[in-house]
Backbone as numpy.savetxt, mean C-alpha at the origin, in Angstrom:
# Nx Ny Nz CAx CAy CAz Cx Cy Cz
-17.39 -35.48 18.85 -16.64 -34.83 17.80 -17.45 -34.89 16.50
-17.23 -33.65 15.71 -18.03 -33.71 14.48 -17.20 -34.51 12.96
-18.01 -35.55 12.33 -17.94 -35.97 11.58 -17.11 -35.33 10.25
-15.55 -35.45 9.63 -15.13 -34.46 8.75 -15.93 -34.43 7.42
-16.39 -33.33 6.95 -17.41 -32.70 6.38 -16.47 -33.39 4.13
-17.77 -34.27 3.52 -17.21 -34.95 2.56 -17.89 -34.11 1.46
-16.97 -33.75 0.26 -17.46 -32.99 -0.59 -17.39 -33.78 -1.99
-17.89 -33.33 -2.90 -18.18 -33.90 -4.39 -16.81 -32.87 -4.87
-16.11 -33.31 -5.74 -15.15 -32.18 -6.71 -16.27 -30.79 -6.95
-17.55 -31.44 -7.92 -18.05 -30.00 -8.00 -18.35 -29.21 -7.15
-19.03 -29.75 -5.81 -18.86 -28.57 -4.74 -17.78 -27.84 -3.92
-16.61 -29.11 -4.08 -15.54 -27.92 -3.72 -15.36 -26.93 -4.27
-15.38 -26.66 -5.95 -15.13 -25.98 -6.64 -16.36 -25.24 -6.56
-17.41 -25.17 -6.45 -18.19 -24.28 -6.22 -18.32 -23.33 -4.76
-17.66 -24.02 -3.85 -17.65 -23.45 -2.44 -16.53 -22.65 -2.60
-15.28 -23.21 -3.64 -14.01 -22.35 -3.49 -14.44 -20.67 -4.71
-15.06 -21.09 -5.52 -15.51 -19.73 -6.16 -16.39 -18.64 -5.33
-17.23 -19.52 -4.56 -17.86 -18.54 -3.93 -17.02 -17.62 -2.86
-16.55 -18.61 -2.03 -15.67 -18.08 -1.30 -14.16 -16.94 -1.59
-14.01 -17.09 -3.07 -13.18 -15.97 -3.33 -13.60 -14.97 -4.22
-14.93 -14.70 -4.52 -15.86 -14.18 -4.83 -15.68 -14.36 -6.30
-15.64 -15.42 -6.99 -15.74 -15.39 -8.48 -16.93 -16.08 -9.10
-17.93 -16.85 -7.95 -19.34 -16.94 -8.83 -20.03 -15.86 -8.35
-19.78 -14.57 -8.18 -21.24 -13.40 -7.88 -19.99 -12.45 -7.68
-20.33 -11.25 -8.59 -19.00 -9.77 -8.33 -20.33 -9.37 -7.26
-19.44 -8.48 -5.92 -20.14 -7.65 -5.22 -19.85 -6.41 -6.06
-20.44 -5.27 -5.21 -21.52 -4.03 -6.02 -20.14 -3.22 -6.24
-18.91 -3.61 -5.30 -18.59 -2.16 -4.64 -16.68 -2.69 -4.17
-15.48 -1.85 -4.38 -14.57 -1.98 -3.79 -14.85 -2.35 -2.60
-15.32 -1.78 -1.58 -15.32 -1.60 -0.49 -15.95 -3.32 0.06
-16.83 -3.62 -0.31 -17.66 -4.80 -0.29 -16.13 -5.97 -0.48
-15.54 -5.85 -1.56 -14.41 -6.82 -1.59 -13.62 -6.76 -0.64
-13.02 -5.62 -0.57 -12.41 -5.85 0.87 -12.21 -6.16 1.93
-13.78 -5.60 2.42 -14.35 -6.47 3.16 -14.24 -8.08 3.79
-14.45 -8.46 2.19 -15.19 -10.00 2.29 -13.32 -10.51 2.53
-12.35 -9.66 1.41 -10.99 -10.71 1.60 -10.01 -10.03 2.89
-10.38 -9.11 3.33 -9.62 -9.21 4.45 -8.42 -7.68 4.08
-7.81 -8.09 2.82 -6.98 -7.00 2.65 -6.62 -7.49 0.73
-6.54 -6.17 0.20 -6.09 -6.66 -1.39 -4.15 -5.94 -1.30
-3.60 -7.31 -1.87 -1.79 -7.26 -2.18 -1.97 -6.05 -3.17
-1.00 -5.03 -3.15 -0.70 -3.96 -3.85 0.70 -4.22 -4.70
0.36 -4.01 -5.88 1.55 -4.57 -6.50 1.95 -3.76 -7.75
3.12 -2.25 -7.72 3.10 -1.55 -8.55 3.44 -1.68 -10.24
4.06 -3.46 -9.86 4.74 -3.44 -11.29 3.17 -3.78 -12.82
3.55 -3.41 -13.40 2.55 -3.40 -14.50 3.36 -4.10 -15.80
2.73 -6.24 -15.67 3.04 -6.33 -16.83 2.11 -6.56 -18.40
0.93 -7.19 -17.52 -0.22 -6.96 -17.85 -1.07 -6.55 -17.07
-1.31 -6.22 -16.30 -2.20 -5.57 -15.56 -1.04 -5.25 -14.30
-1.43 -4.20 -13.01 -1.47 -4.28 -12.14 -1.97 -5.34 -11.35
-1.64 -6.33 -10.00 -2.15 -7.43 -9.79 -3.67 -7.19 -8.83
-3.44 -5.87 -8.30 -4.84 -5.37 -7.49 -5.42 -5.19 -8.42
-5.48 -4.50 -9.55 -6.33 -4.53 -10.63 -7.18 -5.65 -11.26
-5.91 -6.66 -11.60 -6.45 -8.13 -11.98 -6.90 -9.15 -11.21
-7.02 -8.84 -9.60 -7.66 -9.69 -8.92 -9.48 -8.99 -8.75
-9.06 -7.62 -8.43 -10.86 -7.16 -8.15 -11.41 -7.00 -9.63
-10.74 -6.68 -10.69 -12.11 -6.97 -11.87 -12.57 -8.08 -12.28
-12.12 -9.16 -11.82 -13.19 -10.38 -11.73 -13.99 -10.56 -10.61
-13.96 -9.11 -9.77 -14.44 -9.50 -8.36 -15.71 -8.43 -8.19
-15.25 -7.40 -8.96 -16.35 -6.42 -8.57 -16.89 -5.58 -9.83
-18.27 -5.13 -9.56 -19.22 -5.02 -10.81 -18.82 -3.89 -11.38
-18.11 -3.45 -12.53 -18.27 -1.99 -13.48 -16.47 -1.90 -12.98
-15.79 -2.91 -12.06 -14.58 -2.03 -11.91 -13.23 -1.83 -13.29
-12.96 -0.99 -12.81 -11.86 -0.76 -14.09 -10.34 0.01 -13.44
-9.43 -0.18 -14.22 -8.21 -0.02 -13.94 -8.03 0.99 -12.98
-7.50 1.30 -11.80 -6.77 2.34 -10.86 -8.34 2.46 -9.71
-9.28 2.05 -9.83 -10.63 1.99 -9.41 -10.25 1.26 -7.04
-9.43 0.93 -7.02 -9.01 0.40 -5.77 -7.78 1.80 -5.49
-7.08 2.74 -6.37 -6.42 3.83 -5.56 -8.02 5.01 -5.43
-8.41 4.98 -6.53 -9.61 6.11 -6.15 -10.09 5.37 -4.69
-10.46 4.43 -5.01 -11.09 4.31 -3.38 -10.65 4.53 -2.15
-8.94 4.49 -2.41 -8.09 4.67 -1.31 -7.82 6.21 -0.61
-7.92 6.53 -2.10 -7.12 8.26 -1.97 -7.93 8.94 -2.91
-9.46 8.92 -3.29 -9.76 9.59 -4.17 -9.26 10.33 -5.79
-10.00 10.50 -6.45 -9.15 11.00 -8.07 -7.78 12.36 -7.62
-6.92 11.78 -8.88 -5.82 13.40 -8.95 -6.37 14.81 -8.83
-7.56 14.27 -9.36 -8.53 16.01 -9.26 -9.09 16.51 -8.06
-9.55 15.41 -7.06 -10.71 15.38 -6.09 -9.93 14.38 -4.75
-8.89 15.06 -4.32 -8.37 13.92 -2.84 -9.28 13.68 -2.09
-9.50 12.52 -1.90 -10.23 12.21 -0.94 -10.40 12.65 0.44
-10.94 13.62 0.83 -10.45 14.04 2.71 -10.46 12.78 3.73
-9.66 12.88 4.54 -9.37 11.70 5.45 -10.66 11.28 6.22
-11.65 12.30 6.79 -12.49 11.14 7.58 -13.45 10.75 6.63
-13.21 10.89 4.90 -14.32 10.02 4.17 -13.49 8.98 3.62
-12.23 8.95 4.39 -11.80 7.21 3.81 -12.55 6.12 4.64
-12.15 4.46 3.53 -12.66 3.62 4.28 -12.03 2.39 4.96
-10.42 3.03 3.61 -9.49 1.60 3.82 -7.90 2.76 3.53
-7.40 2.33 3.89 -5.22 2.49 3.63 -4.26 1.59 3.36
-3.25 2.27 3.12 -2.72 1.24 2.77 -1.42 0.95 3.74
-0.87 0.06 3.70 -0.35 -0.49 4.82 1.27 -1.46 4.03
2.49 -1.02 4.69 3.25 -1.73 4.29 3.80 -2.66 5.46
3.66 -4.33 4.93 4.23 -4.69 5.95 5.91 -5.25 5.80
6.77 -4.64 6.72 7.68 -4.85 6.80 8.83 -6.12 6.58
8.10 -7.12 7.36 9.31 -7.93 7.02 8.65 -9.21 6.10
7.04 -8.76 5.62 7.12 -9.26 4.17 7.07 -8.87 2.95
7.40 -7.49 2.97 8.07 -6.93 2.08 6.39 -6.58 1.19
5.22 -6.59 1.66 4.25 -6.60 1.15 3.19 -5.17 1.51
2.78 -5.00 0.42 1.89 -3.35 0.66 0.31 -4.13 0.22
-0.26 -3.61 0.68 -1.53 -3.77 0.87 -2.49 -3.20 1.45
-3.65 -2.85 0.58 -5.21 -2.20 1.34 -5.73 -3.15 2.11
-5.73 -1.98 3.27 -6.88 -3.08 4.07 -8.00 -1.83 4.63
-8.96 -2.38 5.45 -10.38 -1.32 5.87 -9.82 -0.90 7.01
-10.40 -0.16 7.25 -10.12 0.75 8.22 -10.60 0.32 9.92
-10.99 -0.88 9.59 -11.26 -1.67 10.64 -10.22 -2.03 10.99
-9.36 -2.44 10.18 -8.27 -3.43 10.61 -6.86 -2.19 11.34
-7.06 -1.31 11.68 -6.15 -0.24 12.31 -5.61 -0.66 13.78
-6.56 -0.48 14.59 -6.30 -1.16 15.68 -5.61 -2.41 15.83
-5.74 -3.46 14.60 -4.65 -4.34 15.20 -3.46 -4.42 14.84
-3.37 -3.22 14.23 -1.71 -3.12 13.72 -1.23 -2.07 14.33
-1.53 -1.31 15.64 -0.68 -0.40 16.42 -0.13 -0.68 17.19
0.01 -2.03 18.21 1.09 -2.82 18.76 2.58 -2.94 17.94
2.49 -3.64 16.89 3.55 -3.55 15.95 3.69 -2.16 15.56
3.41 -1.34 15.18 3.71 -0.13 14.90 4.22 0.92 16.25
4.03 0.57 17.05 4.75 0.88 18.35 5.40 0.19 18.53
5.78 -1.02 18.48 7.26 -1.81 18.77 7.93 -1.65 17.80
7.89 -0.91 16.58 9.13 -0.38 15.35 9.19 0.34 15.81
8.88 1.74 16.40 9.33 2.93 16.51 10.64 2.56 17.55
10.52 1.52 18.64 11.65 1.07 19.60 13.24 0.44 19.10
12.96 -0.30 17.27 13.88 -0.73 17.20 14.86 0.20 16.21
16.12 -0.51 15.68 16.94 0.47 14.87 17.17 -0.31 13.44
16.14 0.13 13.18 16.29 -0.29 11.40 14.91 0.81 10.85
15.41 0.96 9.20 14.55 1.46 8.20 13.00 2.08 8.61
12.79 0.67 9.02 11.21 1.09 9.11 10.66 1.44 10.57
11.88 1.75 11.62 11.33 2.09 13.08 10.84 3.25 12.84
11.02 4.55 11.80 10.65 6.18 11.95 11.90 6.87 12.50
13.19 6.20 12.63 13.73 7.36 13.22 14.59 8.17 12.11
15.25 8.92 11.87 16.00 9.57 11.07 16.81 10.15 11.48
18.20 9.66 10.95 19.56 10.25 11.33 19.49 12.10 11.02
20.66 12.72 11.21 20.62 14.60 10.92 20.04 14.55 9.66
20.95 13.74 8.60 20.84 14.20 7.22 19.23 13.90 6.63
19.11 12.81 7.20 17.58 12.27 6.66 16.34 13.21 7.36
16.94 13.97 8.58 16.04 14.49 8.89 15.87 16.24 8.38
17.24 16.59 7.84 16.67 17.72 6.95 16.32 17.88 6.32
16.88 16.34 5.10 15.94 16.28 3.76 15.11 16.18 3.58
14.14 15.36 5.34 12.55 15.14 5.43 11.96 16.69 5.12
12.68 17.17 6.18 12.01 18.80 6.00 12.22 19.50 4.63
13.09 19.25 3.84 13.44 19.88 2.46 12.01 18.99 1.64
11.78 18.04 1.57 10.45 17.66 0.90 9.30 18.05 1.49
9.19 17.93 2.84 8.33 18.77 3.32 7.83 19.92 2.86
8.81 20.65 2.74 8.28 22.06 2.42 7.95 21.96 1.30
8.45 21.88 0.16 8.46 21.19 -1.32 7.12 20.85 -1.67
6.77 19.82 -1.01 5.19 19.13 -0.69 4.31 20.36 -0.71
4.64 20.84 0.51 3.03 22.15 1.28 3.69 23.04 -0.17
4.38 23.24 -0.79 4.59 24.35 -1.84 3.98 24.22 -3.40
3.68 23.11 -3.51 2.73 22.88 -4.31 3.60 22.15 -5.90
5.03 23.06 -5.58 6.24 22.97 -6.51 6.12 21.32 -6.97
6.82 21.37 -8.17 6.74 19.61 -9.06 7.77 19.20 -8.14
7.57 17.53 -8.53 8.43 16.47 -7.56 9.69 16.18 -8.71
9.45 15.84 -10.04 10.28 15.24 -10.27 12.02 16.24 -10.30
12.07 17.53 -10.51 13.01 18.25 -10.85 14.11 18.04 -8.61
13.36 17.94 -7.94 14.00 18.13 -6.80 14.16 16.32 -6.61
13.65 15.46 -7.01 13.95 14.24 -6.88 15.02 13.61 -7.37
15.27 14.20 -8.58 16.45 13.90 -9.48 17.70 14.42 -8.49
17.45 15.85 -8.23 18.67 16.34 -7.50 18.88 15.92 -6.71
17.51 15.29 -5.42 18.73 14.60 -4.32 18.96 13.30 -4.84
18.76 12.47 -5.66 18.96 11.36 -5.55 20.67 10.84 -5.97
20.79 12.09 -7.29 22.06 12.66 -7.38 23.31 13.68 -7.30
22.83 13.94 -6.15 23.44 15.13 -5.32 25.11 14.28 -5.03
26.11 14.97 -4.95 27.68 14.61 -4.72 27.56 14.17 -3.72
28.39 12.95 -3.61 28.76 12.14 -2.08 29.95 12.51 -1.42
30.04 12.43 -0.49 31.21 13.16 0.27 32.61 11.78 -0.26
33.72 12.72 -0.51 34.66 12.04 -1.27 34.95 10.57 -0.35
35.06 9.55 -1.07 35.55 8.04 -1.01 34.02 7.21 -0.59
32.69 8.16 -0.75 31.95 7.17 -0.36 30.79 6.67 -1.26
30.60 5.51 -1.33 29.95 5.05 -2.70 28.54 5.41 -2.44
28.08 5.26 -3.65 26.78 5.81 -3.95 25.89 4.78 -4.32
24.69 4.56 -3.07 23.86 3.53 -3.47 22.81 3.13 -4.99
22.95 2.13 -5.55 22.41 2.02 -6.60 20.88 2.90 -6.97
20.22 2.24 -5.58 18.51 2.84 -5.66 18.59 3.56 -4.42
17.96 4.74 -4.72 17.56 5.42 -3.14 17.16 4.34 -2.22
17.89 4.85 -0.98 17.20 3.88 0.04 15.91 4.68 0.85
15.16 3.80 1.30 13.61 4.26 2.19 14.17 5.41 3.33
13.67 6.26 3.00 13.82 7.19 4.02 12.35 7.09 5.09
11.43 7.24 4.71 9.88 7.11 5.39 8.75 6.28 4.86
7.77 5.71 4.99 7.19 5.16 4.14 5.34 5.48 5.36
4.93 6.08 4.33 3.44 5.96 5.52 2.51 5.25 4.77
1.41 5.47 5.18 0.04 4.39 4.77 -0.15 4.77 3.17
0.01 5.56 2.35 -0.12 6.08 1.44 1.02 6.37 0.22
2.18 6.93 1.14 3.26 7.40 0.26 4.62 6.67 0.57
5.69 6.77 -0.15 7.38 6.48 -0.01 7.82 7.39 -0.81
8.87 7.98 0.31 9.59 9.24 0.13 11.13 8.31 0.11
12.01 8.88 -0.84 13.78 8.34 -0.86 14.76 9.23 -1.11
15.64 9.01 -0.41 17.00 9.82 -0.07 17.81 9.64 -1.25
C-alpha cells in the first residue's frame, strides 16, 4: 500500500490553485471547460453573473456573456450547430443548468431516456393544451415575430372559471439551450 501523500500548507494551497485554474488563466473558454468538467449557469445578476465570475479569473481577455457566445454564438451571428463545442444542460432534480462539452453527451442519454418514461415536468410529454401552445410558439419562433407581446398574452390569458392561476408560469419544455412557459 502507498504511503498517504504529506503536504506543507503552502503546497496545498498551491496544488489547490492550480488545480482550479487560478495560478495560470488558460487561452480559451473552451480550455476551461475542459479542465472543470462543466461551468454552473446561474441567471441571477447581483454582481456579476456566477459563470461570469468564476471564468474571468480563469481565462485570458474573458469578459462578461463571453461563455453564452461560446455556447450559442453572438445575437448577430448564431452559432450553427455542428460548430458548437459545449450546451447547456439542465439537470433536473438538482435544479442546476450548466455548460458542459460536447463530450459529455453520451453520458447523459440513459437519463434522458428514462425521463421521457416517467410522468412529471421534465419527462417531454405534453398534455392537449400544452401541446397546442407548443405549436402556437412554434410557429411564432420560425416567424421571426417579437416574443415579448405573445408572452404576456399567454401567460395572462383567462382561466376557465373557479380555477386559480399559477403565480409563475410553469415549465412547459426546457432543451439544452432554451425554456419555453405556459
Amino acid at each position: 500500500m502507498t504511503a498517504p501523500l504529506t503536504l506543507s500548507l503552502p503546497e496545498a494551497r498551491r496544488f489547490h490553485c492550480k488545480a482550479v485554474l487560478l495560478s495560470a488563466r488558460v487561452p480559451d473558454v473552451a480550455a476551461a471547460l475542459r479542465h472543470h468538467g462543466y461551468i454552473q449557469i446561474d441567471p441571477i445578476n447581483v454582481c456579476g453573473r456566477m459563470q461570469d465570475l468564476i471564468l474571468r479569473n480563469r481565462v485570458q481577455g474573458y469578459r462578461e456573456g463571453d461563455l453564452f457566445r461560446f455556447l450559442h454564438g453572438s445575437e448577430k451571428a448564431r452559432l450553427p450547430t455542428e460548430e458548437r463545442q459545449a450546451f447547456e444542460h439542465h439537470l433536473p432534480h438538482t435544479h442546476i443548468l450548466v455548460a458542459l462539452p460536447l463530450e459529455a453527451w453520451p453520458y447523459l442519454l440513459a437519463t434522458m431516456r428514462h425521463r421521457t418514461g416517467t410522468d412529471s415536468t421534465w419527462s417531454g410529454k405534453l398534455d392537449d393544451r400544452e401541446s397546442k401552445l407548443a405549436g402556437r410558439i412554434l410557429a411564432r419562433w420560425l416567424s421571426g415575430a417579437p416574443w415579448l407581446p405573445m408572452m404576456w398574452t399567454m401567460i395572462n390569458a383567462p382561466t376557465t372559471a373557479g380555477a386559480a392561476r399559477p403565480r409563475w408560469p410553469r415549465p412547459l419544455c426546457r432543451s439544452s439551450s432554451s425554456m419555453v412557459a405556459s
